[in-house]
Amino acid sequence: MYLRKFDLSGRVAVVTGAGQGIGLACAEALCEAGAAVVLTDISAERCEAGRAALAAKGYVVETDLIDIGDSASVNAVADRLAVSGRAADILVANAGIAHAGVPAEELSDADWERMIGINLSGAFRSCRAFGRHMLAKGRGSIVTIGSMSGTIVNRPQQQVHYNAAKAGVHHLTRSLAAEWAARGVRVNSVAPTYIDTPLLTFAKEDKPMYEQWLDMTPMHRLGQPDEIASVVLFLASDASSLMTGSIVAADAGYTCW
């Protein structure tokens, strides 16, 4: 009875930013659970690399290009799937960027607006585009990728724009959950710790900062993409049917201190 709740057979799942890292791991987890996965990314090269990586494991996925900074781009993919009779049942709004190391008083308007435009507004554009079709069907599950940075202020790096954007993603998640619950669409978020992905390359090159991160983490390690994908799978599936508006920490205990 219980394991069947994780079965996603017959469902269409869209993952943004799925060419690498957390997004690619989420795509693999959803494939393993039986979903028909649409792997999307802004980069055609990453899309193909992700498709090939999953094909090597025996999974066949559809790929498409999405620029979450452009509503027309996001809407086009959501609408195309709906017109073909395959409107998304699941959305993993994962695409985003990272940028740190700039004091708030020196942060440019361009850097602020790019961060908010992609990490927060991009998440909203994705939820809106695919959520419309879920609402029309009366069912769906959306999982946003937030961050522990949406809950706490990281040290030692200065990243006010990233923290603000991820806090916004958390409250976007709750707000959509409240609006759409009665219409059959659940919206939850995962708030990861530092995850060992290409976005973290800069940190490993700064050994003192990297060591400080580990010292501030009770489990004293980075997370792995598959550890976030497992949480996403739970939230996407019927195993979490009573949950909406939840921000699930997967942070190796970082926010305990």
PDB file of N, CA and C in Angstrom, residues 146-211:
ATOM      1  N   GLY A 146      13.852  25.697  -2.861  1.00  0.00           N
ATOM      2  CA  GLY A 146      14.223  26.871  -2.086  1.00  0.00           C
ATOM      3  C   GLY A 146      15.654  26.733  -1.611  1.00  0.00           C
ATOM      4  N   SER A 147      15.900  27.072  -0.369  1.00  0.00           N
ATOM      5  CA  SER A 147      17.249  26.966   0.188  1.00  0.00           C
ATOM      6  C   SER A 147      17.196  27.234   1.681  1.00  0.00           C
ATOM      7  N   MET A 148      18.157  26.668   2.403  1.00  0.00           N
ATOM      8  CA  MET A 148      18.290  27.065   3.798  1.00  0.00           C
ATOM      9  C   MET A 148      18.577  28.563   3.885  1.00  0.00           C
ATOM     10  N   SER A 149      19.110  29.138   2.788  1.00  0.00           N
ATOM     11  CA  SER A 149      19.397  30.581   2.748  1.00  0.00           C
ATOM     12  C   SER A 149      18.129  31.418   2.757  1.00  0.00           C
ATOM     13  N   GLY A 150      16.991  30.788   2.521  1.00  0.00           N
ATOM     14  CA  GLY A 150      15.719  31.481   2.634  1.00  0.00           C
ATOM     15  C   GLY A 150      15.224  31.542   4.064  1.00  0.00           C
ATOM     16  N   THR A 151      15.939  30.860   4.963  1.00  0.00           N
ATOM     17  CA  THR A 151      15.558  30.785   6.373  1.00  0.00           C
ATOM     18  C   THR A 151      16.579  31.448   7.286  1.00  0.00           C
ATOM     19  N   ILE A 152      17.852  31.266   6.946  1.00  0.00           N
ATOM     20  CA  ILE A 152      18.945  31.819   7.761  1.00  0.00           C
ATOM     21  C   ILE A 152      19.819  32.718   6.883  1.00  0.00           C
ATOM     22  N   VAL A 153      20.760  33.403   7.517  1.00  0.00           N
ATOM     23  CA  VAL A 153      21.744  34.198   6.781  1.00  0.00           C
ATOM     24  C   VAL A 153      23.066  33.442   6.809  1.00  0.00           C
ATOM     25  N   ASN A 154      23.551  33.086   5.628  1.00  0.00           N
ATOM     26  CA  ASN A 154      24.768  32.285   5.532  1.00  0.00           C
ATOM     27  C   ASN A 154      26.002  33.060   5.984  1.00  0.00           C
ATOM     28  N   ARG A 155      26.976  32.317   6.463  1.00  0.00           N
ATOM     29  CA  ARG A 155      28.286  32.881   6.782  1.00  0.00           C
ATOM     30  C   ARG A 155      29.366  32.012   6.146  1.00  0.00           C
ATOM     31  N   PRO A 156      30.507  32.560   5.760  1.00  0.00           N
ATOM     32  CA  PRO A 156      30.898  33.970   5.845  1.00  0.00           C
ATOM     33  C   PRO A 156      30.539  34.795   4.610  1.00  0.00           C
ATOM     34  N   GLN A 157      30.056  34.131   3.549  1.00  0.00           N
ATOM     35  CA  GLN A 157      29.835  34.842   2.291  1.00  0.00           C
ATOM     36  C   GLN A 157      28.661  35.815   2.396  1.00  0.00           C
ATOM     37  N   GLN A 158      28.777  36.918   1.697  1.00  0.00           N
ATOM     38  CA  GLN A 158      27.713  37.929   1.667  1.00  0.00           C
ATOM     39  C   GLN A 158      26.893  37.723   0.392  1.00  0.00           C
ATOM     40  N   GLN A 159      25.581  37.534   0.545  1.00  0.00           N
ATOM     41  CA  GLN A 159      24.741  37.193  -0.605  1.00  0.00           C
ATOM     42  C   GLN A 159      23.296  37.621  -0.341  1.00  0.00           C
ATOM     43  N   VAL A 160      23.137  38.884  -0.034  1.00  0.00           N
ATOM     44  CA  VAL A 160      21.814  39.383   0.346  1.00  0.00           C
ATOM     45  C   VAL A 160      20.785  39.128  -0.742  1.00  0.00           C
ATOM     46  N   HIS A 161      21.191  39.233  -2.003  1.00  0.00           N
ATOM     47  CA  HIS A 161      20.249  39.046  -3.108  1.00  0.00           C
ATOM     48  C   HIS A 161      19.800  37.593  -3.228  1.00  0.00           C
ATOM     49  N   TYR A 162      20.718  36.660  -3.036  1.00  0.00           N
ATOM     50  CA  TYR A 162      20.369  35.241  -3.089  1.00  0.00           C
ATOM     51  C   TYR A 162      19.458  34.871  -1.925  1.00  0.00           C
ATOM     52  N   ASN A 163      19.819  35.324  -0.730  1.00  0.00           N
ATOM     53  CA  ASN A 163      19.001  35.021   0.447  1.00  0.00           C
ATOM     54  C   ASN A 163      17.584  35.553   0.293  1.00  0.00           C
ATOM     55  N   ALA A 164      17.474  36.787  -0.191  1.00  0.00           N
ATOM     56  CA  ALA A 164      16.155  37.403  -0.365  1.00  0.00           C
ATOM     57  C   ALA A 164      15.332  36.645  -1.398  1.00  0.00           C
ATOM     58  N   ALA A 165      15.981  36.239  -2.486  1.00  0.00           N
ATOM     59  CA  ALA A 165      15.263  35.518  -3.536  1.00  0.00           C
ATOM     60  C   ALA A 165      14.736  34.181  -3.030  1.00  0.00           C
ATOM     61  N   LYS A 166      15.558  33.448  -2.283  1.00  0.00           N
ATOM     62  CA  LYS A 166      15.123  32.144  -1.795  1.00  0.00           C
ATOM     63  C   LYS A 166      14.066  32.267  -0.695  1.00  0.00           C
ATOM     64  N   ALA A 167      14.158  33.308   0.120  1.00  0.00           N
ATOM     65  CA  ALA A 167      13.077  33.554   1.083  1.00  0.00           C
ATOM     66  C   ALA A 167      11.779  33.821   0.333  1.00  0.00           C
ATOM     67  N   GLY A 168      11.892  34.536  -0.775  1.00  0.00           N
ATOM     68  CA  GLY A 168      10.724  34.785  -1.610  1.00  0.00           C
ATOM     69  C   GLY A 168      10.151  33.511  -2.190  1.00  0.00           C
ATOM     70  N   VAL A 169      11.017  32.592  -2.592  1.00  0.00           N
ATOM     71  CA  VAL A 169      10.544  31.307  -3.122  1.00  0.00           C
ATOM     72  C   VAL A 169       9.744  30.555  -2.060  1.00  0.00           C
ATOM     73  N   HIS A 170      10.216  30.603  -0.823  1.00  0.00           N
ATOM     74  CA  HIS A 170       9.486  29.919   0.252  1.00  0.00           C
ATOM     75  C   HIS A 170       8.087  30.515   0.422  1.00  0.00           C
ATOM     76  N   HIS A 171       7.995  31.833   0.422  1.00  0.00           N
ATOM     77  CA  HIS A 171       6.674  32.431   0.637  1.00  0.00           C
ATOM     78  C   HIS A 171       5.813  32.352  -0.619  1.00  0.00           C
ATOM     79  N   LEU A 172       6.427  32.359  -1.785  1.00  0.00           N
ATOM     80  CA  LEU A 172       5.689  32.072  -3.015  1.00  0.00           C
ATOM     81  C   LEU A 172       5.046  30.695  -2.907  1.00  0.00           C
ATOM     82  N   THR A 173       5.813  29.729  -2.439  1.00  0.00           N
ATOM     83  CA  THR A 173       5.315  28.362  -2.282  1.00  0.00           C
ATOM     84  C   THR A 173       4.103  28.320  -1.359  1.00  0.00           C
ATOM     85  N   ARG A 174       4.202  28.967  -0.216  1.00  0.00           N
ATOM     86  CA  ARG A 174       3.083  28.967   0.734  1.00  0.00           C
ATOM     87  C   ARG A 174       1.864  29.686   0.155  1.00  0.00           C
ATOM     88  N   SER A 175       2.108  30.784  -0.522  1.00  0.00           N
ATOM     89  CA  SER A 175       1.001  31.577  -1.066  1.00  0.00           C
ATOM     90  C   SER A 175       0.255  30.809  -2.146  1.00  0.00           C
ATOM     91  N   LEU A 176       0.996  30.178  -3.058  1.00  0.00           N
ATOM     92  CA  LEU A 176       0.350  29.377  -4.095  1.00  0.00           C
ATOM     93  C   LEU A 176      -0.371  28.183  -3.480  1.00  0.00           C
ATOM     94  N   ALA A 177       0.247  27.575  -2.477  1.00  0.00           N
ATOM     95  CA  ALA A 177      -0.385  26.431  -1.810  1.00  0.00           C
ATOM     96  C   ALA A 177      -1.731  26.824  -1.220  1.00  0.00           C
ATOM     97  N   ALA A 178      -1.780  27.978  -0.582  1.00  0.00           N
ATOM     98  CA  ALA A 178      -3.027  28.439   0.030  1.00  0.00           C
ATOM     99  C   ALA A 178      -4.088  28.729  -1.029  1.00  0.00           C
ATOM    100  N   GLU A 179      -3.672  29.332  -2.143  1.00  0.00           N
ATOM    101  CA  GLU A 179      -4.628  29.669  -3.204  1.00  0.00           C
ATOM    102  C   GLU A 179      -5.154  28.440  -3.925  1.00  0.00           C
ATOM    103  N   TRP A 180      -4.298  27.459  -4.143  1.00  0.00           N
ATOM    104  CA  TRP A 180      -4.644  26.365  -5.044  1.00  0.00           C
ATOM    105  C   TRP A 180      -5.057  25.072  -4.346  1.00  0.00           C
ATOM    106  N   ALA A 181      -4.968  25.023  -3.030  1.00  0.00           N
ATOM    107  CA  ALA A 181      -5.261  23.771  -2.317  1.00  0.00           C
ATOM    108  C   ALA A 181      -6.659  23.248  -2.624  1.00  0.00           C
ATOM    109  N   ALA A 182      -7.640  24.126  -2.583  1.00  0.00           N
ATOM    110  CA  ALA A 182      -9.027  23.703  -2.798  1.00  0.00           C
ATOM    111  C   ALA A 182      -9.293  23.302  -4.243  1.00  0.00           C
ATOM    112  N   ARG A 183      -8.335  23.597  -5.123  1.00  0.00           N
ATOM    113  CA  ARG A 183      -8.503  23.281  -6.546  1.00  0.00           C
ATOM    114  C   ARG A 183      -7.641  22.094  -6.969  1.00  0.00           C
ATOM    115  N   GLY A 184      -7.101  21.385  -5.985  1.00  0.00           N
ATOM    116  CA  GLY A 184      -6.438  20.118  -6.263  1.00  0.00           C
ATOM    117  C   GLY A 184      -4.956  20.169  -6.563  1.00  0.00           C
ATOM    118  N   VAL A 185      -4.349  21.336  -6.423  1.00  0.00           N
ATOM    119  CA  VAL A 185      -2.921  21.462  -6.734  1.00  0.00           C
ATOM    120  C   VAL A 185      -2.136  21.718  -5.451  1.00  0.00           C
ATOM    121  N   ARG A 186      -1.175  20.850  -5.178  1.00  0.00           N
ATOM    122  CA  ARG A 186      -0.319  21.007  -4.007  1.00  0.00           C
ATOM    123  C   ARG A 186       0.982  21.694  -4.410  1.00  0.00           C
ATOM    124  N   VAL A 187       1.511  22.527  -3.513  1.00  0.00           N
ATOM    125  CA  VAL A 187       2.766  23.234  -3.772  1.00  0.00           C
ATOM    126  C   VAL A 187       3.629  23.159  -2.518  1.00  0.00           C
ATOM    127  N   ASN A 188       4.781  22.543  -2.640  1.00  0.00           N
ATOM    128  CA  ASN A 188       5.714  22.406  -1.524  1.00  0.00           C
ATOM    129  C   ASN A 188       7.119  22.797  -1.969  1.00  0.00           C
ATOM    130  N   SER A 189       8.019  22.915  -1.018  1.00  0.00           N
ATOM    131  CA  SER A 189       9.386  23.323  -1.346  1.00  0.00           C
ATOM    132  C   SER A 189      10.395  22.505  -0.555  1.00  0.00           C
ATOM    133  N   VAL A 190      11.564  22.336  -1.144  1.00  0.00           N
ATOM    134  CA  VAL A 190      12.700  21.740  -0.453  1.00  0.00           C
ATOM    135  C   VAL A 190      13.719  22.843  -0.202  1.00  0.00           C
ATOM    136  N   ALA A 191      14.256  22.890   1.007  1.00  0.00           N
ATOM    137  CA  ALA A 191      15.262  23.893   1.369  1.00  0.00           C
ATOM    138  C   ALA A 191      16.585  23.181   1.648  1.00  0.00           C
ATOM    139  N   PRO A 192      17.426  23.036   0.620  1.00  0.00           N
ATOM    140  CA  PRO A 192      18.668  22.278   0.791  1.00  0.00           C
ATOM    141  C   PRO A 192      19.774  23.054   1.497  1.00  0.00           C
ATOM    142  N   THR A 193      20.722  22.290   2.005  1.00  0.00           N
ATOM    143  CA  THR A 193      22.000  22.820   2.456  1.00  0.00           C
ATOM    144  C   THR A 193      22.890  23.022   1.233  1.00  0.00           C
ATOM    145  N   TYR A 194      24.176  23.197   1.460  1.00  0.00           N
ATOM    146  CA  TYR A 194      25.138  23.255   0.363  1.00  0.00           C
ATOM    147  C   TYR A 194      25.195  21.875  -0.299  1.00  0.00           C
ATOM    148  N   ILE A 195      24.953  21.858  -1.607  1.00  0.00           N
ATOM    149  CA  ILE A 195      24.915  20.607  -2.357  1.00  0.00           C
ATOM    150  C   ILE A 195      26.097  20.552  -3.317  1.00  0.00           C
ATOM    151  N   ASP A 196      26.697  19.399  -3.421  1.00  0.00           N
ATOM    152  CA  ASP A 196      27.888  19.209  -4.250  1.00  0.00           C
ATOM    153  C   ASP A 196      27.504  19.179  -5.727  1.00  0.00           C
ATOM    154  N   THR A 197      27.400  20.363  -6.324  1.00  0.00           N
ATOM    155  CA  THR A 197      27.039  20.527  -7.734  1.00  0.00           C
ATOM    156  C   THR A 197      28.008  21.515  -8.378  1.00  0.00           C
ATOM    157  N   PRO A 198      27.932  21.666  -9.712  1.00  0.00           N
ATOM    158  CA  PRO A 198      28.799  22.651 -10.381  1.00  0.00           C
ATOM    159  C   PRO A 198      28.642  24.071  -9.846  1.00  0.00           C
ATOM    160  N   LEU A 199      27.485  24.412  -9.275  1.00  0.00           N
ATOM    161  CA  LEU A 199      27.291  25.756  -8.735  1.00  0.00           C
ATOM    162  C   LEU A 199      28.182  26.022  -7.523  1.00  0.00           C
ATOM    163  N   LEU A 200      28.722  24.965  -6.932  1.00  0.00           N
ATOM    164  CA  LEU A 200      29.533  25.126  -5.719  1.00  0.00           C
ATOM    165  C   LEU A 200      31.034  25.082  -5.990  1.00  0.00           C
ATOM    166  N   THR A 201      31.409  25.072  -7.245  1.00  0.00           N
ATOM    167  CA  THR A 201      32.831  25.006  -7.586  1.00  0.00           C
ATOM    168  C   THR A 201      33.615  26.133  -6.930  1.00  0.00           C
ATOM    169  N   PHE A 202      33.037  27.337  -6.934  1.00  0.00           N
ATOM    170  CA  PHE A 202      33.729  28.501  -6.378  1.00  0.00           C
ATOM    171  C   PHE A 202      34.071  28.296  -4.901  1.00  0.00           C
ATOM    172  N   ALA A 203      33.201  27.616  -4.183  1.00  0.00           N
ATOM    173  CA  ALA A 203      33.398  27.445  -2.739  1.00  0.00           C
ATOM    174  C   ALA A 203      34.541  26.489  -2.438  1.00  0.00           C
ATOM    175  N   LYS A 204      34.647  25.435  -3.211  1.00  0.00           N
ATOM    176  CA  LYS A 204      35.710  24.465  -2.964  1.00  0.00           C
ATOM    177  C   LYS A 204      37.091  25.069  -3.213  1.00  0.00           C
ATOM    178  N   GLU A 205      37.115  26.124  -4.020  1.00  0.00           N
ATOM    179  CA  GLU A 205      38.385  26.796  -4.305  1.00  0.00           C
ATOM    180  C   GLU A 205      38.781  27.749  -3.182  1.00  0.00           C
ATOM    181  N   ASP A 206      37.851  28.043  -2.290  1.00  0.00           N
ATOM    182  CA  ASP A 206      38.121  28.910  -1.140  1.00  0.00           C
ATOM    183  C   ASP A 206      38.139  28.020   0.102  1.00  0.00           C
ATOM    184  N   LYS A 207      39.298  27.436   0.390  1.00  0.00           N
ATOM    185  CA  LYS A 207      39.373  26.408   1.431  1.00  0.00           C
ATOM    186  C   LYS A 207      38.918  26.892   2.801  1.00  0.00           C
ATOM    187  N   PRO A 208      39.317  28.097   3.252  1.00  0.00           N
ATOM    188  CA  PRO A 208      38.843  28.545   4.572  1.00  0.00           C
ATOM    189  C   PRO A 208      37.316  28.636   4.652  1.00  0.00           C
ATOM    190  N   MET A 209      36.683  29.159   3.594  1.00  0.00           N
ATOM    191  CA  MET A 209      35.228  29.258   3.602  1.00  0.00           C
ATOM    192  C   MET A 209      34.599  27.869   3.579  1.00  0.00           C
ATOM    193  N   TYR A 210      35.133  27.001   2.749  1.00  0.00           N
ATOM    194  CA  TYR A 210      34.616  25.641   2.642  1.00  0.00           C
ATOM    195  C   TYR A 210      34.697  24.920   3.989  1.00  0.00           C
ATOM    196  N   GLU A 211      35.823  25.064   4.667  1.00  0.00           N
ATOM    197  CA  GLU A 211      35.982  24.428   5.976  1.00  0.00           C
ATOM    198  C   GLU A 211      35.015  25.026   6.999  1.00  0.00           C
TER     199      GLU A 211
END
